[in-house]
Amino acid sequence: MPGQFLATVEKNESLGPAICRLTILAPEIAAAGQPGQFVMLRSGRGLDPLLSRPFSLHQTFPHGRIQVLFKVLGEGTRKLAALGAGEPLGIVGPLGRGFDLAAPRAGARLGLIGGGMGVAPLFFLAREIQRRLPEFGLDVLLGARAKQELEQLLIDFGPLKIEPRVATDDGSLGHHGLVPELIEKEWGKDGKLRQVFCCGPWPMMAAVAQRCRERDWSCQVSLETMMACGFSACLGCAVAGSGQRERYFHVCKDGPVFNAADISWE
Amino acid sequence: MTVETDVDLQVEIAGCTFRNPVMTASGTFGYGREFEDFVNVSRLGAVVVKGVSLLPRAGNPPPRVVETPCGMLNAIGLENVGVEAFLHEKLPWLVELGATVVVNILGNTVDEYAQLARRLDGIEGVTALEVNISCPNVKEGGVAFGTDPLMASAVTAAVRRASKLPLIIKLSPNVTDIQLMARSVAESGADAVSLINTLLGMAIDLAGRRPRLANVVGGLSGPAIKPVALRMVWQAAQAVKIPVIGIGGIMTAEDALEFIVAGAHAVQVGTANFVNPGATEEIVEGIAAYLAKQGLKSINQLRNTLIT
């Protein structure tokens, strides 16, 4: 059940160019949060910026800690990035519907694919898949602009005994190009059915959704939109549904994780 | 934190007693249930629900919200479930909890407003109607009714004929003379006016040279609009004898109290609900604490006490 809490920053790490990872003491959210769910965060100082910002749960830990991972893009994230250990932080969550781990197809390998800050929820997801679905194989593809954006995350995957395949825009690490291109290279050969979980920029997810559709793989995508509240009061975070569904979904409540086939990617 | 005081927070509007002067602003509180994890809705003066139309509406295409300095722009486009789904799926939960419910209504034509008012007349659990003649985000109806005194008067009169429920007319700030609009609806049968709805605004993405809302323009709300709202509420309270409900950028109990000093009987809290989902209850408690500290017995002693 979501709630509104005053949390405390425990640690603020720089993980690369303008990339921050906040460790926050928020026991209720750590206990209840699921992979793919998100929290609304506010630095709590002043009214500008006014609105909280949504961040997916990067990790939860025992002893009441959670982590979020983000890139500094505007005033809201700049204020969050400036927070020091011990400082208070307004938080609402856990919110939304996370990844659906119910009943993957028997014999399937599961594929995680993240681009940019879309890699944020995938570590938590990988850990939960290993805990809840140990019989399923797991492959991870990560994309970034450059090597520095991924180095720490690759280290974090180490204890899970997962070696993500990597694509970078500048070719400084792994495949020189876009992460959806790795689908052919890494997943195209062995014929093991994939169930794909994806998070990243819209064009990347649209490309992944299309490749999955062509292969008849199921694909869950975690969407990001501008939202004011995070719990379906403002109705601001609309995305268009596909096909016969002449309606809008609300990312905060119907998602943020959707079946890719339900979304209009145009 | 709950402040235990013996101050009287009750206010009378259009023959109804509201347990305190703090209401939710339509479109910022869903149908109440969206806030069940954050607020005890039965402790609020009233829940003014998301505006309902005769038929469900899908709303405008995204992007629909943009943040601006100390505020936000929205172009939701009155997405709502329609009156029948509201009555069958949304209202019963509010009634069961003992919430005081004000139903915000909107139509494309004068007749649609009248049909809605007729449909809601006599429904158990509906305390009053708030008539939205001021939404800036729709092509038909909406703000067209709220900026023309003759149209505003026609809608008010039609709704008045169609329903015995107390009528609150929600006014637009996008007019030159708010006193003219307030007088016009008061003379046509309004029991109260609420103001302000959002101010028409826009935001541009300079890099792409594109509007940041798909609808190009939208409604500005939040702390940025409070000075405009306060001025218009004060002016409206001078112009009409019917109660005035103040709306616009109210984030704290102090903000709410300023509106009451300016002449408002009650206030509605809007954008603050997005920033702090517990804002409404905190404002109720803050008002009680302020009155107790000032040695005032009733909220009514504070109303219209501005010294000019």
GROMACS .gro file of N, CA and C in nm, chain A residues 86-236:
model
  453
   86GLY      N    1   2.186   1.242   0.560
   86GLY     CA    2   2.115   1.293   0.677
   86GLY      C    3   2.007   1.394   0.644
   87GLU      N    4   2.002   1.439   0.518
   87GLU     CA    5   1.901   1.540   0.483
   87GLU      C    6   1.765   1.476   0.457
   88PRO      N    7   1.657   1.550   0.490
   88PRO     CA    8   1.523   1.494   0.472
   88PRO      C    9   1.476   1.502   0.326
   89LEU      N   10   1.383   1.418   0.296
   89LEU     CA   11   1.338   1.401   0.158
   89LEU      C   12   1.192   1.356   0.162
   90GLY      N   13   1.106   1.429   0.088
   90GLY     CA   14   0.966   1.386   0.082
   90GLY      C   15   0.953   1.272  -0.018
   91ILE      N   16   0.879   1.169   0.021
   91ILE     CA   17   0.867   1.053  -0.068
   91ILE      C   18   0.725   0.996  -0.061
   92VAL      N   19   0.672   0.960  -0.176
   92VAL     CA   20   0.541   0.894  -0.185
   92VAL      C   21   0.561   0.764  -0.262
   93GLY      N   22   0.512   0.655  -0.206
   93GLY     CA   23   0.527   0.529  -0.278
   93GLY      C   24   0.504   0.409  -0.187
   94PRO      N   25   0.527   0.289  -0.232
   94PRO     CA   26   0.559   0.256  -0.371
   94PRO      C   27   0.436   0.269  -0.459
   95LEU      N   28   0.456   0.315  -0.583
   95LEU     CA   29   0.344   0.345  -0.671
   95LEU      C   30   0.349   0.260  -0.798
   96GLY      N   31   0.233   0.242  -0.857
   96GLY     CA   32   0.224   0.180  -0.990
   96GLY      C   33   0.232   0.029  -0.989
   97ARG      N   34   0.214  -0.026  -1.109
   97ARG     CA   35   0.222  -0.171  -1.129
   97ARG      C   36   0.358  -0.203  -1.187
   98GLY      N   37   0.429  -0.293  -1.121
   98GLY     CA   38   0.563  -0.328  -1.163
   98GLY      C   39   0.562  -0.437  -1.269
   99PHE      N   40   0.678  -0.499  -1.289
   99PHE     CA   41   0.691  -0.607  -1.388
   99PHE      C   42   0.611  -0.729  -1.342
  100ASP      N   43   0.549  -0.794  -1.438
  100ASP     CA   44   0.470  -0.913  -1.409
  100ASP      C   45   0.559  -1.035  -1.425
  101LEU      N   46   0.586  -1.100  -1.314
  101LEU     CA   47   0.674  -1.218  -1.319
  101LEU      C   48   0.594  -1.347  -1.312
  102ALA      N   49   0.464  -1.336  -1.328
  102ALA     CA   50   0.380  -1.456  -1.320
  102ALA      C   51   0.397  -1.540  -1.447
  103ALA      N   52   0.419  -1.667  -1.427
  103ALA     CA   53   0.413  -1.768  -1.533
  103ALA      C   54   0.483  -1.734  -1.663
  104PRO      N   55   0.615  -1.720  -1.664
  104PRO     CA   56   0.683  -1.713  -1.794
  104PRO      C   57   0.662  -1.845  -1.867
  105ARG      N   58   0.675  -1.841  -2.000
  105ARG     CA   59   0.655  -1.964  -2.077
  105ARG      C   60   0.763  -2.065  -2.041
  106ALA      N   61   0.725  -2.188  -2.025
  106ALA     CA   62   0.819  -2.293  -1.985
  106ALA      C   63   0.934  -2.299  -2.085
  107GLY      N   64   1.054  -2.316  -2.035
  107GLY     CA   65   1.171  -2.329  -2.123
  107GLY      C   66   1.225  -2.199  -2.174
  108ALA      N   67   1.157  -2.089  -2.144
  108ALA     CA   68   1.201  -1.961  -2.197
  108ALA      C   69   1.327  -1.913  -2.127
  109ARG      N   70   1.408  -1.839  -2.201
  109ARG     CA   71   1.508  -1.756  -2.136
  109ARG      C   72   1.445  -1.618  -2.122
  110LEU      N   73   1.479  -1.550  -2.016
  110LEU     CA   74   1.424  -1.418  -1.994
  110LEU      C   75   1.530  -1.315  -2.034
  111GLY      N   76   1.486  -1.211  -2.102
  111GLY     CA   77   1.579  -1.109  -2.150
  111GLY      C   78   1.546  -0.972  -2.092
  112LEU      N   79   1.646  -0.909  -2.034
  112LEU     CA   80   1.630  -0.773  -1.981
  112LEU      C   81   1.707  -0.679  -2.072
  113ILE      N   82   1.645  -0.568  -2.108
  113ILE     CA   83   1.714  -0.474  -2.196
  113ILE      C   84   1.686  -0.331  -2.149
  114GLY      N   85   1.795  -0.258  -2.123
  114GLY     CA   86   1.781  -0.123  -2.070
  114GLY      C   87   1.869  -0.026  -2.144
  115GLY      N   88   1.820   0.098  -2.159
  115GLY     CA   89   1.899   0.201  -2.226
  115GLY      C   90   1.899   0.329  -2.145
  116GLY      N   91   2.011   0.397  -2.138
  116GLY     CA   92   2.020   0.522  -2.062
  116GLY      C   93   1.981   0.499  -1.917
  117MET      N   94   1.902   0.589  -1.863
  117MET     CA   95   1.859   0.572  -1.724
  117MET      C   96   1.754   0.461  -1.711
  118GLY      N   97   1.711   0.408  -1.824
  118GLY     CA   98   1.621   0.293  -1.821
  118GLY      C   99   1.684   0.169  -1.762
  119VAL      N  100   1.813   0.173  -1.741
  119VAL     CA  101   1.877   0.058  -1.674
  119VAL      C  102   1.838   0.055  -1.526
  120ALA      N  103   1.786   0.169  -1.474
  120ALA     CA  104   1.762   0.182  -1.329
  120ALA      C  105   1.682   0.067  -1.267
  121PRO      N  106   1.568   0.028  -1.322
  121PRO     CA  107   1.489  -0.076  -1.253
  121PRO      C  108   1.536  -0.218  -1.279
  122LEU      N  109   1.632  -0.234  -1.370
  122LEU     CA  110   1.663  -0.371  -1.416
  122LEU      C  111   1.746  -0.452  -1.317
  123PHE      N  112   1.826  -0.385  -1.236
  123PHE     CA  113   1.904  -0.461  -1.138
  123PHE      C  114   1.811  -0.526  -1.036
  124PHE      N  115   1.718  -0.449  -0.985
  124PHE     CA  116   1.617  -0.499  -0.890
  124PHE      C  117   1.537  -0.613  -0.954
  125LEU      N  118   1.503  -0.595  -1.080
  125LEU     CA  119   1.426  -0.698  -1.152
  125LEU      C  120   1.508  -0.826  -1.166
  126ALA      N  121   1.636  -0.811  -1.203
  126ALA     CA  122   1.722  -0.930  -1.220
  126ALA      C  123   1.733  -1.007  -1.088
  127ARG      N  124   1.749  -0.933  -0.981
  127ARG     CA  125   1.762  -0.998  -0.849
  127ARG      C  126   1.634  -1.074  -0.814
  128GLU      N  127   1.521  -1.013  -0.839
  128GLU     CA  128   1.394  -1.078  -0.807
  128GLU      C  129   1.367  -1.199  -0.897
  129ILE      N  130   1.407  -1.188  -1.024
  129ILE     CA  131   1.389  -1.303  -1.114
  129ILE      C  132   1.474  -1.420  -1.063
  130GLN      N  133   1.596  -1.392  -1.022
  130GLN     CA  134   1.682  -1.500  -0.971
  130GLN      C  135   1.624  -1.562  -0.844
  131ARG      N  136   1.562  -1.478  -0.762
  131ARG     CA  137   1.507  -1.530  -0.636
  131ARG      C  138   1.377  -1.608  -0.659
  132ARG      N  139   1.291  -1.552  -0.746
  132ARG     CA  140   1.158  -1.611  -0.761
  132ARG      C  141   1.148  -1.712  -0.875
  133LEU      N  142   1.235  -1.699  -0.975
  133LEU     CA  143   1.227  -1.788  -1.091
  133LEU      C  144   1.365  -1.847  -1.120
  134PRO      N  145   1.424  -1.917  -1.022
  134PRO     CA  146   1.564  -1.960  -1.039
  134PRO      C  147   1.584  -2.057  -1.155
  135GLU      N  148   1.478  -2.119  -1.201
  135GLU     CA  149   1.493  -2.217  -1.309
  135GLU      C  150   1.505  -2.152  -1.447
  136PHE      N  151   1.483  -2.021  -1.455
  136PHE     CA  152   1.487  -1.956  -1.585
  136PHE      C  153   1.622  -1.889  -1.611
  137GLY      N  154   1.674  -1.907  -1.731
  137GLY     CA  155   1.797  -1.838  -1.769
  137GLY      C  156   1.770  -1.690  -1.788
  138LEU      N  157   1.872  -1.609  -1.769
  138LEU     CA  158   1.854  -1.465  -1.771
  138LEU      C  159   1.968  -1.398  -1.848
  139ASP      N  160   1.933  -1.318  -1.948
  139ASP     CA  161   2.033  -1.243  -2.025
  139ASP      C  162   2.002  -1.094  -2.012
  140VAL      N  163   2.107  -1.013  -2.000
  140VAL     CA  164   2.088  -0.870  -1.982
  140VAL      C  165   2.164  -0.793  -2.090
  141LEU      N  166   2.094  -0.699  -2.155
  141LEU     CA  167   2.156  -0.608  -2.252
  141LEU      C  168   2.141  -0.466  -2.201
  142LEU      N  169   2.253  -0.392  -2.198
  142LEU     CA  170   2.247  -0.254  -2.149
  142LEU      C  171   2.307  -0.159  -2.252
  143GLY      N  172   2.243  -0.044  -2.269
  143GLY     CA  173   2.293   0.057  -2.362
  143GLY      C  174   2.317   0.189  -2.293
  144ALA      N  175   2.418   0.262  -2.339
  144ALA     CA  176   2.447   0.394  -2.282
  144ALA      C  177   2.518   0.477  -2.387
  145ARG      N  178   2.537   0.607  -2.356
  145ARG     CA  179   2.611   0.691  -2.449
  145ARG      C  180   2.758   0.653  -2.448
  146ALA      N  181   2.811   0.630  -2.328
  146ALA     CA  182   2.953   0.603  -2.316
  146ALA      C  183   2.980   0.510  -2.198
  147LYS      N  184   3.099   0.455  -2.199
  147LYS     CA  185   3.145   0.360  -2.098
  147LYS      C  186   3.124   0.407  -1.954
  148GLN      N  187   3.154   0.538  -1.929
  148GLN     CA  188   3.147   0.587  -1.790
  148GLN      C  189   3.008   0.575  -1.730
  149GLU      N  190   2.904   0.574  -1.814
  149GLU     CA  191   2.768   0.567  -1.761
  149GLU      C  192   2.734   0.427  -1.710
  150LEU      N  193   2.812   0.330  -1.749
  150LEU     CA  194   2.775   0.191  -1.718
  150LEU      C  195   2.869   0.119  -1.624
  151GLU      N  196   2.987   0.176  -1.603
  151GLU     CA  197   3.090   0.100  -1.531
  151GLU      C  198   3.044   0.048  -1.395
  152GLN      N  199   2.988   0.137  -1.313
  152GLN     CA  200   2.949   0.095  -1.179
  152GLN      C  201   2.837  -0.009  -1.184
  153LEU      N  202   2.744   0.008  -1.279
  153LEU     CA  203   2.632  -0.086  -1.286
  153LEU      C  204   2.680  -0.225  -1.325
  154LEU      N  205   2.780  -0.230  -1.410
  154LEU     CA  206   2.833  -0.361  -1.450
  154LEU      C  207   2.897  -0.430  -1.330
  155ILE      N  208   2.962  -0.351  -1.246
  155ILE     CA  209   3.021  -0.408  -1.123
  155ILE      C  210   2.909  -0.462  -1.033
  156ASP      N  211   2.799  -0.384  -1.026
  156ASP     CA  212   2.688  -0.426  -0.940
  156ASP      C  213   2.627  -0.559  -0.984
  157PHE      N  214   2.628  -0.585  -1.114
  157PHE     CA  215   2.570  -0.711  -1.162
  157PHE      C  216   2.659  -0.831  -1.127
  158GLY      N  217   2.784  -0.806  -1.094
  158GLY     CA  218   2.880  -0.913  -1.064
  158GLY      C  219   2.830  -1.017  -0.965
  159PRO      N  220   2.787  -0.972  -0.846
  159PRO     CA  221   2.742  -1.071  -0.746
  159PRO      C  222   2.625  -1.156  -0.793
  160LEU      N  223   2.549  -1.109  -0.891
  160LEU     CA  224   2.437  -1.190  -0.943
  160LEU      C  225   2.486  -1.291  -1.047
  161LYS      N  226   2.615  -1.288  -1.072
  161LYS     CA  227   2.675  -1.376  -1.173
  161LYS      C  228   2.610  -1.354  -1.310
  162ILE      N  229   2.585  -1.230  -1.339
  162ILE     CA  230   2.531  -1.192  -1.470
  162ILE      C  231   2.634  -1.101  -1.536
  163GLU      N  232   2.666  -1.131  -1.660
  163GLU     CA  233   2.754  -1.042  -1.736
  163GLU      C  234   2.672  -0.977  -1.846
  164PRO      N  235   2.628  -0.854  -1.823
  164PRO     CA  236   2.546  -0.791  -1.927
  164PRO      C  237   2.625  -0.769  -2.055
  165ARG      N  238   2.556  -0.781  -2.168
  165ARG     CA  239   2.614  -0.741  -2.296
  165ARG      C  240   2.586  -0.591  -2.312
  166VAL      N  241   2.682  -0.519  -2.367
  166VAL     CA  242   2.675  -0.373  -2.363
  166VAL      C  243   2.685  -0.312  -2.503
  167ALA      N  244   2.608  -0.205  -2.523
  167ALA     CA  245   2.625  -0.123  -2.645
  167ALA      C  246   2.645   0.021  -2.602
  168THR      N  247   2.738   0.092  -2.667
  168THR     CA  248   2.754   0.235  -2.638
  168THR      C  249   2.749   0.314  -2.769
  169ASP      N  250   2.692   0.435  -2.757
  169ASP     CA  251   2.678   0.521  -2.875
  169ASP      C  252   2.814   0.556  -2.934
  170ASP      N  253   2.915   0.577  -2.845
  170ASP     CA  254   3.045   0.620  -2.893
  170ASP      C  255   3.143   0.504  -2.912
  171GLY      N  256   3.098   0.383  -2.886
  171GLY     CA  257   3.184   0.266  -2.907
  171GLY      C  258   3.291   0.248  -2.799
  172SER      N  259   3.279   0.323  -2.688
  172SER     CA  260   3.383   0.314  -2.585
  172SER      C  261   3.375   0.184  -2.505
  173LEU      N  262   3.266   0.114  -2.516
  173LEU     CA  263   3.254  -0.017  -2.449
  173LEU      C  264   3.154  -0.103  -2.528
  174GLY      N  265   3.190  -0.228  -2.548
  174GLY     CA  266   3.098  -0.323  -2.612
  174GLY      C  267   3.067  -0.287  -2.757
  175HIS      N  268   2.945  -0.319  -2.797
  175HIS     CA  269   2.898  -0.295  -2.933
  175HIS      C  270   2.892  -0.145  -2.961
  176HIS      N  271   2.942  -0.102  -3.075
  176HIS     CA  272   2.934   0.039  -3.113
  176HIS      C  273   2.802   0.061  -3.185
  177GLY      N  274   2.704   0.109  -3.114
  177GLY     CA  275   2.573   0.130  -3.176
  177GLY      C  276   2.463   0.128  -3.072
  178LEU      N  277   2.343   0.098  -3.118
  178LEU     CA  278   2.226   0.105  -3.031
  178LEU      C  279   2.194  -0.031  -2.970
  179VAL      N  280   2.142  -0.029  -2.850
  179VAL     CA  281   2.121  -0.154  -2.778
  179VAL      C  282   2.020  -0.250  -2.845
  180PRO      N  283   1.915  -0.201  -2.912
  180PRO     CA  284   1.826  -0.299  -2.976
  180PRO      C  285   1.897  -0.384  -3.082
  181GLU      N  286   2.006  -0.328  -3.140
  181GLU     CA  287   2.082  -0.405  -3.240
  181GLU      C  288   2.144  -0.531  -3.179
  182LEU      N  289   2.164  -0.529  -3.048
  182LEU     CA  290   2.222  -0.647  -2.981
  182LEU      C  291   2.126  -0.764  -2.976
  183ILE      N  292   1.998  -0.736  -2.996
  183ILE     CA  293   1.900  -0.845  -2.990
  183ILE      C  294   1.937  -0.953  -3.092
  184GLU      N  295   1.966  -0.911  -3.219
  184GLU     CA  296   2.005  -1.008  -3.322
  184GLU      C  297   2.135  -1.077  -3.284
  185LYS      N  298   2.231  -0.996  -3.241
  185LYS     CA  299   2.366  -1.045  -3.215
  185LYS      C  300   2.369  -1.144  -3.098
  186GLU      N  301   2.296  -1.111  -2.993
  186GLU     CA  302   2.308  -1.189  -2.870
  186GLU      C  303   2.195  -1.290  -2.850
  187TRP      N  304   2.076  -1.255  -2.896
  187TRP     CA  305   1.961  -1.340  -2.867
  187TRP      C  306   1.908  -1.410  -2.991
  188GLY      N  307   1.967  -1.380  -3.107
  188GLY     CA  308   1.909  -1.426  -3.231
  188GLY      C  309   1.938  -1.572  -3.264
  189LYS      N  310   2.034  -1.631  -3.195
  189LYS     CA  311   2.087  -1.759  -3.245
  189LYS      C  312   2.031  -1.885  -3.180
  190ASP      N  313   2.021  -1.885  -3.047
  190ASP     CA  314   2.002  -2.015  -2.981
  190ASP      C  315   1.860  -2.070  -2.986
  191GLY      N  316   1.766  -1.989  -3.037
  191GLY     CA  317   1.630  -2.040  -3.052
  191GLY      C  318   1.552  -2.054  -2.923
  192LYS      N  319   1.615  -2.022  -2.811
  192LYS     CA  320   1.541  -2.030  -2.685
  192LYS      C  321   1.444  -1.913  -2.678
  193LEU      N  322   1.324  -1.941  -2.649
  193LEU     CA  323   1.221  -1.839  -2.647
  193LEU      C  324   1.253  -1.734  -2.541
  194ARG      N  325   1.238  -1.608  -2.578
  194ARG     CA  326   1.264  -1.500  -2.482
  194ARG      C  327   1.134  -1.436  -2.435
  195GLN      N  328   1.136  -1.401  -2.310
  195GLN     CA  329   1.033  -1.312  -2.258
  195GLN      C  330   1.109  -1.187  -2.217
  196VAL      N  331   1.075  -1.074  -2.277
  196VAL     CA  332   1.161  -0.957  -2.267
  196VAL      C  333   1.101  -0.853  -2.172
  197PHE      N  334   1.190  -0.792  -2.094
  197PHE     CA  335   1.153  -0.683  -2.004
  197PHE      C  336   1.241  -0.564  -2.042
  198CYS      N  337   1.180  -0.450  -2.070
  198CYS     CA  338   1.255  -0.341  -2.132
  198CYS      C  339   1.225  -0.207  -2.066
  199CYS      N  340   1.329  -0.125  -2.052
  199CYS     CA  341   1.311   0.010  -2.001
  199CYS      C  342   1.416   0.101  -2.063
  200GLY      N  343   1.372   0.215  -2.116
  200GLY     CA  344   1.467   0.307  -2.177
  200GLY      C  345   1.394   0.417  -2.250
  201PRO      N  346   1.465   0.493  -2.334
  201PRO     CA  347   1.399   0.600  -2.410
  201PRO      C  348   1.293   0.543  -2.505
  202TRP      N  349   1.196   0.626  -2.535
  202TRP     CA  350   1.081   0.582  -2.616
  202TRP      C  351   1.123   0.517  -2.749
  203PRO      N  352   1.212   0.581  -2.829
  203PRO     CA  353   1.247   0.519  -2.959
  203PRO      C  354   1.312   0.382  -2.941
  204MET      N  355   1.390   0.368  -2.835
  204MET     CA  356   1.453   0.239  -2.808
  204MET      C  357   1.347   0.133  -2.775
  205MET      N  358   1.253   0.171  -2.691
  205MET     CA  359   1.150   0.072  -2.653
  205MET      C  360   1.061   0.038  -2.773
  206ALA      N  361   1.035   0.138  -2.857
  206ALA     CA  362   0.956   0.111  -2.977
  206ALA      C  363   1.028   0.010  -3.065
  207ALA      N  364   1.162   0.025  -3.079
  207ALA     CA  365   1.240  -0.068  -3.161
  207ALA      C  366   1.242  -0.208  -3.099
  208VAL      N  367   1.255  -0.214  -2.968
  208VAL     CA  368   1.255  -0.344  -2.899
  208VAL      C  369   1.118  -0.410  -2.914
  209ALA      N  370   1.013  -0.329  -2.896
  209ALA     CA  371   0.877  -0.384  -2.907
  209ALA      C  372   0.855  -0.444  -3.045
  210GLN      N  373   0.906  -0.374  -3.148
  210GLN     CA  374   0.887  -0.424  -3.284
  210GLN      C  375   0.964  -0.555  -3.306
  211ARG      N  376   1.088  -0.559  -3.259
  211ARG     CA  377   1.167  -0.682  -3.277
  211ARG      C  378   1.102  -0.800  -3.202
  212CYS      N  379   1.048  -0.773  -3.086
  212CYS     CA  380   0.982  -0.880  -3.010
  212CYS      C  381   0.855  -0.927  -3.081
  213ARG      N  382   0.783  -0.831  -3.138
  213ARG     CA  383   0.660  -0.866  -3.209
  213ARG      C  384   0.692  -0.957  -3.328
  214GLU      N  385   0.798  -0.923  -3.400
  214GLU     CA  386   0.838  -1.003  -3.516
  214GLU      C  387   0.874  -1.146  -3.478
  215ARG      N  388   0.924  -1.162  -3.355
  215ARG     CA  389   0.968  -1.295  -3.311
  215ARG      C  390   0.863  -1.365  -3.224
  216ASP      N  391   0.752  -1.298  -3.204
  216ASP     CA  392   0.647  -1.353  -3.118
  216ASP      C  393   0.696  -1.374  -2.974
  217TRP      N  394   0.784  -1.285  -2.931
  217TRP     CA  395   0.825  -1.286  -2.791
  217TRP      C  396   0.734  -1.192  -2.713
  218SER      N  397   0.702  -1.228  -2.592
  218SER     CA  398   0.626  -1.133  -2.511
  218SER      C  399   0.722  -1.024  -2.462
  219CYS      N  400   0.671  -0.904  -2.447
  219CYS     CA  401   0.757  -0.791  -2.413
  219CYS      C  402   0.686  -0.698  -2.316
  220GLN      N  403   0.747  -0.679  -2.201
  220GLN     CA  404   0.696  -0.581  -2.107
  220GLN      C  405   0.786  -0.458  -2.111
  221VAL      N  406   0.724  -0.341  -2.114
  221VAL     CA  407   0.801  -0.217  -2.119
  221VAL      C  408   0.764  -0.129  -1.999
  222SER      N  409   0.864  -0.063  -1.945
  222SER     CA  410   0.839   0.032  -1.836
  222SER      C  411   0.847   0.172  -1.895
  223LEU      N  412   0.735   0.246  -1.891
  223LEU     CA  413   0.728   0.377  -1.957
  223LEU      C  414   0.755   0.490  -1.858
  224GLU      N  415   0.804   0.599  -1.915
  224GLU     CA  416   0.824   0.720  -1.835
  224GLU      C  417   0.752   0.835  -1.903
  225THR      N  418   0.675   0.911  -1.825
  225THR     CA  419   0.610   1.030  -1.879
  225THR      C  420   0.617   1.139  -1.773
  226MET      N  421   0.586   1.260  -1.815
  226MET     CA  422   0.568   1.368  -1.719
  226MET      C  423   0.444   1.336  -1.637
  227MET      N  424   0.454   1.344  -1.507
  227MET     CA  425   0.335   1.326  -1.423
  227MET      C  426   0.340   1.424  -1.307
  228ALA      N  427   0.221   1.468  -1.263
  228ALA     CA  428   0.220   1.564  -1.153
  228ALA      C  429   0.208   1.494  -1.018
  229CYS      N  430   0.123   1.389  -1.010
  229CYS     CA  431   0.096   1.332  -0.877
  229CYS      C  432   0.155   1.193  -0.858
  230GLY      N  433   0.142   1.104  -0.955
  230GLY     CA  434   0.192   0.967  -0.940
  230GLY      C  435   0.088   0.866  -0.898
  231PHE      N  436  -0.036   0.912  -0.869
  231PHE     CA  437  -0.137   0.815  -0.824
  231PHE      C  438  -0.274   0.841  -0.886
  232SER      N  439  -0.273   0.886  -1.010
  232SER     CA  440  -0.390   0.897  -1.097
  232SER      C  441  -0.493   1.001  -1.055
  233ALA      N  442  -0.449   1.103  -0.984
  233ALA     CA  443  -0.541   1.213  -0.956
  233ALA      C  444  -0.534   1.320  -1.065
  234CYS      N  445  -0.415   1.343  -1.120
  234CYS     CA  446  -0.402   1.453  -1.216
  234CYS      C  447  -0.439   1.410  -1.359
  235LEU      N  448  -0.424   1.283  -1.391
  235LEU     CA  449  -0.452   1.228  -1.524
  235LEU      C  450  -0.360   1.288  -1.630
  236GLY      N  451  -0.244   1.337  -1.587
  236GLY     CA  452  -0.152   1.401  -1.679
  236GLY      C  453  -0.067   1.304  -1.759
   0.00000   0.00000   0.00000
